[in-house]
Structures are given as C-alpha cells and as structure tokens.
Amino acid sequence: MKIVIIGAGPAGVSVAETIRTYDHASKIVMLSSEPYLPYSPPAMADHFINGSNLHLWRGKDWPKQTGVSYRKGVIVRHIQPDAHRLQLDNGKTMKYDRLVIATGSRLYAPVEDQKCPACTISNP
Ligand SMILES: Cc1cc2nc3c(=O)[nH]c(=O)nc-3n(C[C@H](O)[C@H](O)[C@H](O)COP(=O)(O)OP(=O)(O)OC[C@H]3O[C@@H](n4cnc5c(N)ncnc54)[C@H](O)[C@@H]3O)c2cc1C
C-alpha cells in the first residue's frame, strides 16, 4: 500500500511515526511545500534565542530511520479523490492508496464582517 502524507509539521510526522509503529510494509511518501526537513515550529524560539537544536528537528536521518520517502519543496495543487491522484506544482502527478492531509491551518478572523459583542471594532 502507498500512503501519501501532505505536510511535514508535527501532525504529519506524528502520523508517519505512528503508521510505522504498526505497519513496516507500506510505502510512505511525505510531501512538504517547505524546502526543509521536518522541524518543530514551537522549538524555533529556543533555537533562535538560545541556539538550541534540542527539540527543533528529528535529524537528517529521520526519513531513513522511519522509512519515509521525503519530498521537500513540493506543493500539492489539486487532489483528485476519485482517481486517488495528486497534482503537484512541478507538473507531475502522484497516485496514492491512502491520503493524509496534514497541511496545518491559517488564522481567519473575520471580525469586521460579523456581529460580535466582544469586538472592539464597530460592526455595520
Ligand atoms: C513560532 C511558533 C511557535 C509556536 N509555539 C507553540 C507552542 O509553544 N505550543 C503549541 O502548542 N503550538 C505552538 N505553535 C503552533 C504549532 O507550531 C502548530 O499548532 C503546529 O505546527 C501545527 O502542526 P501541523 O502539523 O498541523 O501544521 P504545520 O506545522 O503548519 O505544518 C503544515 C505542513 O503542511 C505543509 N503544506 C501545507 N500546504 C501544503 C501543500 N499544498 N502542499 C504540500 N505541503 C503543504 C507545510 O509545508 C508544512 O510542512 C507555534 C507556532 C509557531 C510558528
């Protein structure tokens, strides 16, 4: 079975390691839009303030140790669930048997457009 994980943040890494705990046979592919190995955003403060790499990342060998085929700098543009296929920004496609979407989230706070009693911004 080929399992593709989109995202190399804490969620994606946790999924990959958990799958490997129970399943040593499946092929795991992890895609990240970022040009780095998996890292922990919460540990960045300690890294930049104190120079500590202790909790920043799991090391260069992480893909090899976990048997994950890691592809950095690859953006998934479209998911075609009926075809079990991804369209990537490099023009290529990728098939999968199982897909994990671990792409994080972005803050969206449309306070100006909603009636919110706690808002300090005057609403229409
Ligand atoms: C500076 C900083 C400090 C923080 N400190 C704390 C803390 O102390 N405690 C705490 O609980 N939380 C903290 N957070 C929040 C925490 O980092 C997030 O909650 C956590 O990273 C979410 O993990 P995630 O795996 O869901 O998503 P993310 O870490 O956002 O990872 C998303 C992954 O998806 C990839 N991706 C997204 N879209 C695509 C696409 N289309 N194609 C391919 N790849 C894609 C990205 O490249 C990335 O690898 C902090 C965040 C920051 C930035």
Short mmCIF file of C-alpha atoms and ligand atoms in Angstrom, two decimals:
data_model
loop_
_atom_site.label_atom_id
_atom_site.label_comp_id
_atom_site.label_asym_id
_atom_site.label_seq_id
_atom_site.Cartn_x
_atom_site.Cartn_y
_atom_site.Cartn_z
CA MET A 1 0.00 0.00 0.00
CA LYS A 2 1.20 3.51 -0.79
CA ILE A 3 0.35 6.13 1.85
CA VAL A 4 0.94 9.75 0.97
CA ILE A 5 1.10 12.37 3.72
CA ILE A 6 0.78 16.00 2.69
CA GLY A 7 2.58 18.09 5.31
CA ALA A 8 5.72 17.63 7.40
CA GLY A 9 4.65 19.52 10.51
CA PRO A 10 4.08 17.87 13.89
CA ALA A 11 0.83 16.28 12.66
CA GLY A 12 2.40 14.74 9.54
CA VAL A 13 5.44 13.50 11.44
CA SER A 14 3.27 12.00 14.15
CA VAL A 15 1.13 10.20 11.57
CA ALA A 16 4.20 8.79 9.79
CA GLU A 17 5.79 7.54 13.00
CA THR A 18 2.52 6.03 14.23
CA ILE A 19 1.95 4.21 10.94
CA ARG A 20 5.49 2.83 11.11
CA THR A 21 4.89 1.52 14.62
CA TYR A 22 2.23 -0.83 13.25
CA ASP A 23 3.00 -1.11 9.55
CA HIS A 24 6.50 -1.80 8.24
CA ALA A 25 5.41 -2.84 4.78
CA SER A 26 3.60 0.13 3.31
CA LYS A 27 5.39 2.76 1.28
CA ILE A 28 5.07 6.15 2.97
CA VAL A 29 5.63 9.31 0.95
CA MET A 30 5.66 12.67 2.73
CA LEU A 31 5.34 15.92 0.79
CA SER A 32 6.20 19.35 2.17
CA SER A 33 5.91 22.69 0.46
CA GLU A 34 8.82 23.90 2.57
CA PRO A 35 12.46 23.33 1.49
CA TYR A 36 13.48 21.81 4.85
CA LEU A 37 13.46 18.55 6.69
CA PRO A 38 10.63 18.22 9.21
CA TYR A 39 11.02 20.64 12.12
CA SER A 40 9.05 21.76 15.17
CA PRO A 41 7.76 25.35 14.92
CA PRO A 42 7.36 25.65 18.73
CA ALA A 43 11.07 24.87 19.12
CA MET A 44 12.10 27.71 16.82
CA ALA A 45 12.07 30.27 19.63
CA ASP A 46 14.57 28.24 21.67
CA HIS A 47 16.68 27.77 18.54
CA PHE A 48 16.86 31.44 17.60
CA ILE A 49 17.18 32.81 21.14
CA ASN A 50 19.47 30.19 22.69
CA GLY A 51 20.91 28.43 19.63
CA SER A 52 19.49 25.12 20.83
CA ASN A 53 18.60 22.42 18.32
CA LEU A 54 17.49 20.02 21.02
CA HIS A 55 13.81 19.88 20.06
CA LEU A 56 13.99 21.64 16.70
CA TRP A 57 14.05 18.61 14.45
CA ARG A 58 14.49 14.87 14.42
CA GLY A 59 17.69 14.93 12.39
CA LYS A 60 18.85 14.31 8.84
CA ASP A 61 18.39 10.57 9.23
CA TRP A 62 14.71 10.78 10.12
CA PRO A 63 13.43 9.80 6.65
CA LYS A 64 15.82 6.83 6.54
CA GLN A 65 15.11 5.76 10.12
CA THR A 66 11.36 5.82 9.58
CA GLY A 67 11.47 4.53 6.02
CA VAL A 68 9.70 7.62 4.72
CA SER A 69 10.28 8.85 1.21
CA TYR A 70 10.54 12.54 1.95
CA ARG A 71 9.99 15.11 -0.80
CA LYS A 72 10.61 18.69 0.28
CA GLY A 73 9.72 21.78 -1.68
CA VAL A 74 6.76 20.12 -3.38
CA ILE A 75 3.38 21.85 -3.36
CA VAL A 76 0.19 19.87 -3.88
CA ARG A 77 -2.07 21.92 -6.12
CA HIS A 78 -5.09 19.63 -6.52
CA ILE A 79 -6.44 16.44 -5.03
CA GLN A 80 -8.48 14.15 -7.26
CA PRO A 81 -10.02 11.76 -4.72
CA ASP A 82 -11.96 9.66 -7.26
CA ALA A 83 -8.73 8.92 -9.14
CA HIS A 84 -6.60 8.70 -5.96
CA ARG A 85 -4.28 11.18 -7.58
CA LEU A 86 -2.48 14.41 -6.66
CA GLN A 87 -1.44 17.17 -8.99
CA LEU A 88 1.84 18.78 -7.97
CA ASP A 89 3.22 22.22 -8.71
CA ASN A 90 6.06 20.72 -10.74
CA GLY A 91 3.52 19.48 -13.28
CA LYS A 92 3.76 15.87 -12.13
CA THR A 93 1.03 13.70 -10.70
CA MET A 94 1.24 11.20 -7.86
CA LYS A 95 -1.02 8.23 -7.14
CA TYR A 96 -1.90 7.06 -3.65
CA ASP A 97 -3.86 4.32 -1.94
CA ARG A 98 -4.40 6.28 1.28
CA LEU A 99 -4.03 10.04 1.73
CA VAL A 100 -3.34 12.02 4.91
CA ILE A 101 -3.91 15.77 4.72
CA ALA A 102 -1.76 17.36 7.46
CA THR A 103 -1.34 20.81 5.98
CA GLY A 104 -1.97 22.79 9.15
CA SER A 105 -4.25 25.80 9.14
CA ARG A 106 -4.28 29.53 8.78
CA LEU A 107 -5.87 32.04 11.09
CA TYR A 108 -9.01 33.61 9.70
CA ALA A 109 -10.83 36.06 11.92
CA PRO A 110 -13.48 37.98 10.00
CA VAL A 111 -14.40 40.12 12.99
CA GLU A 112 -15.29 43.12 10.87
CA ASP A 113 -17.98 41.23 8.97
CA GLN A 114 -19.75 39.62 11.91
CA LYS A 115 -21.89 40.84 14.75
CA CYS A 116 -19.64 40.13 17.70
CA PRO A 117 -20.49 41.57 21.14
CA ALA A 118 -16.87 41.23 22.25
CA CYS A 119 -15.46 43.07 19.24
CA THR A 120 -13.93 46.47 19.75
CA ILE A 121 -14.29 47.17 16.03
CA SER A 122 -17.62 48.76 15.18
CA ASN A 123 -19.73 46.41 13.07
CA PRO A 124 -22.14 47.54 10.36
C1 LIG B 1 7.00 30.36 16.27
C2 LIG B 1 5.92 29.39 16.66
C3 LIG B 1 5.81 28.96 17.98
C4 LIG B 1 4.82 28.08 18.36
N1 LIG B 1 4.76 27.65 19.66
C5 LIG B 1 3.83 26.77 20.05
C6 LIG B 1 3.80 26.25 21.38
O1 LIG B 1 4.60 26.64 22.23
N2 LIG B 1 2.84 25.34 21.71
C7 LIG B 1 1.94 24.91 20.77
O2 LIG B 1 1.10 24.06 21.11
N3 LIG B 1 1.95 25.35 19.50
C8 LIG B 1 2.87 26.26 19.11
N4 LIG B 1 2.87 26.73 17.81
C9 LIG B 1 1.85 26.23 16.90
C10 LIG B 1 2.26 24.90 16.34
O3 LIG B 1 3.52 25.04 15.69
C11 LIG B 1 1.19 24.42 15.35
O4 LIG B 1 -0.01 24.20 16.05
C12 LIG B 1 1.65 23.15 14.67
O5 LIG B 1 2.83 23.39 13.91
C13 LIG B 1 0.58 22.61 13.75
O6 LIG B 1 1.10 21.43 13.23
P1 LIG B 1 0.55 20.84 11.86
O7 LIG B 1 1.40 19.66 11.52
O8 LIG B 1 -0.93 20.65 11.96
O9 LIG B 1 0.76 22.00 10.77
P2 LIG B 1 2.07 22.81 10.32
O10 LIG B 1 3.14 22.74 11.36
O11 LIG B 1 1.57 24.14 9.88
O12 LIG B 1 2.60 22.00 9.08
C14 LIG B 1 1.92 22.06 7.84
C15 LIG B 1 2.76 21.33 6.80
O13 LIG B 1 2.00 21.23 5.60
C16 LIG B 1 2.81 21.62 4.51
N5 LIG B 1 1.89 22.08 3.45
C17 LIG B 1 0.87 22.98 3.56
N6 LIG B 1 0.22 23.09 2.40
C18 LIG B 1 0.84 22.25 1.53
C19 LIG B 1 0.64 21.91 0.16
N7 LIG B 1 -0.36 22.46 -0.57
N8 LIG B 1 1.48 21.01 -0.42
C20 LIG B 1 2.48 20.45 0.29
N9 LIG B 1 2.71 20.72 1.60
C21 LIG B 1 1.90 21.61 2.19
C22 LIG B 1 3.74 22.67 5.06
O14 LIG B 1 4.90 22.79 4.25
C23 LIG B 1 4.07 22.04 6.42
O15 LIG B 1 5.08 21.07 6.27
C24 LIG B 1 3.86 27.61 17.40
C25 LIG B 1 3.98 28.04 16.08
C26 LIG B 1 4.99 28.91 15.69
C27 LIG B 1 5.09 29.34 14.24
#
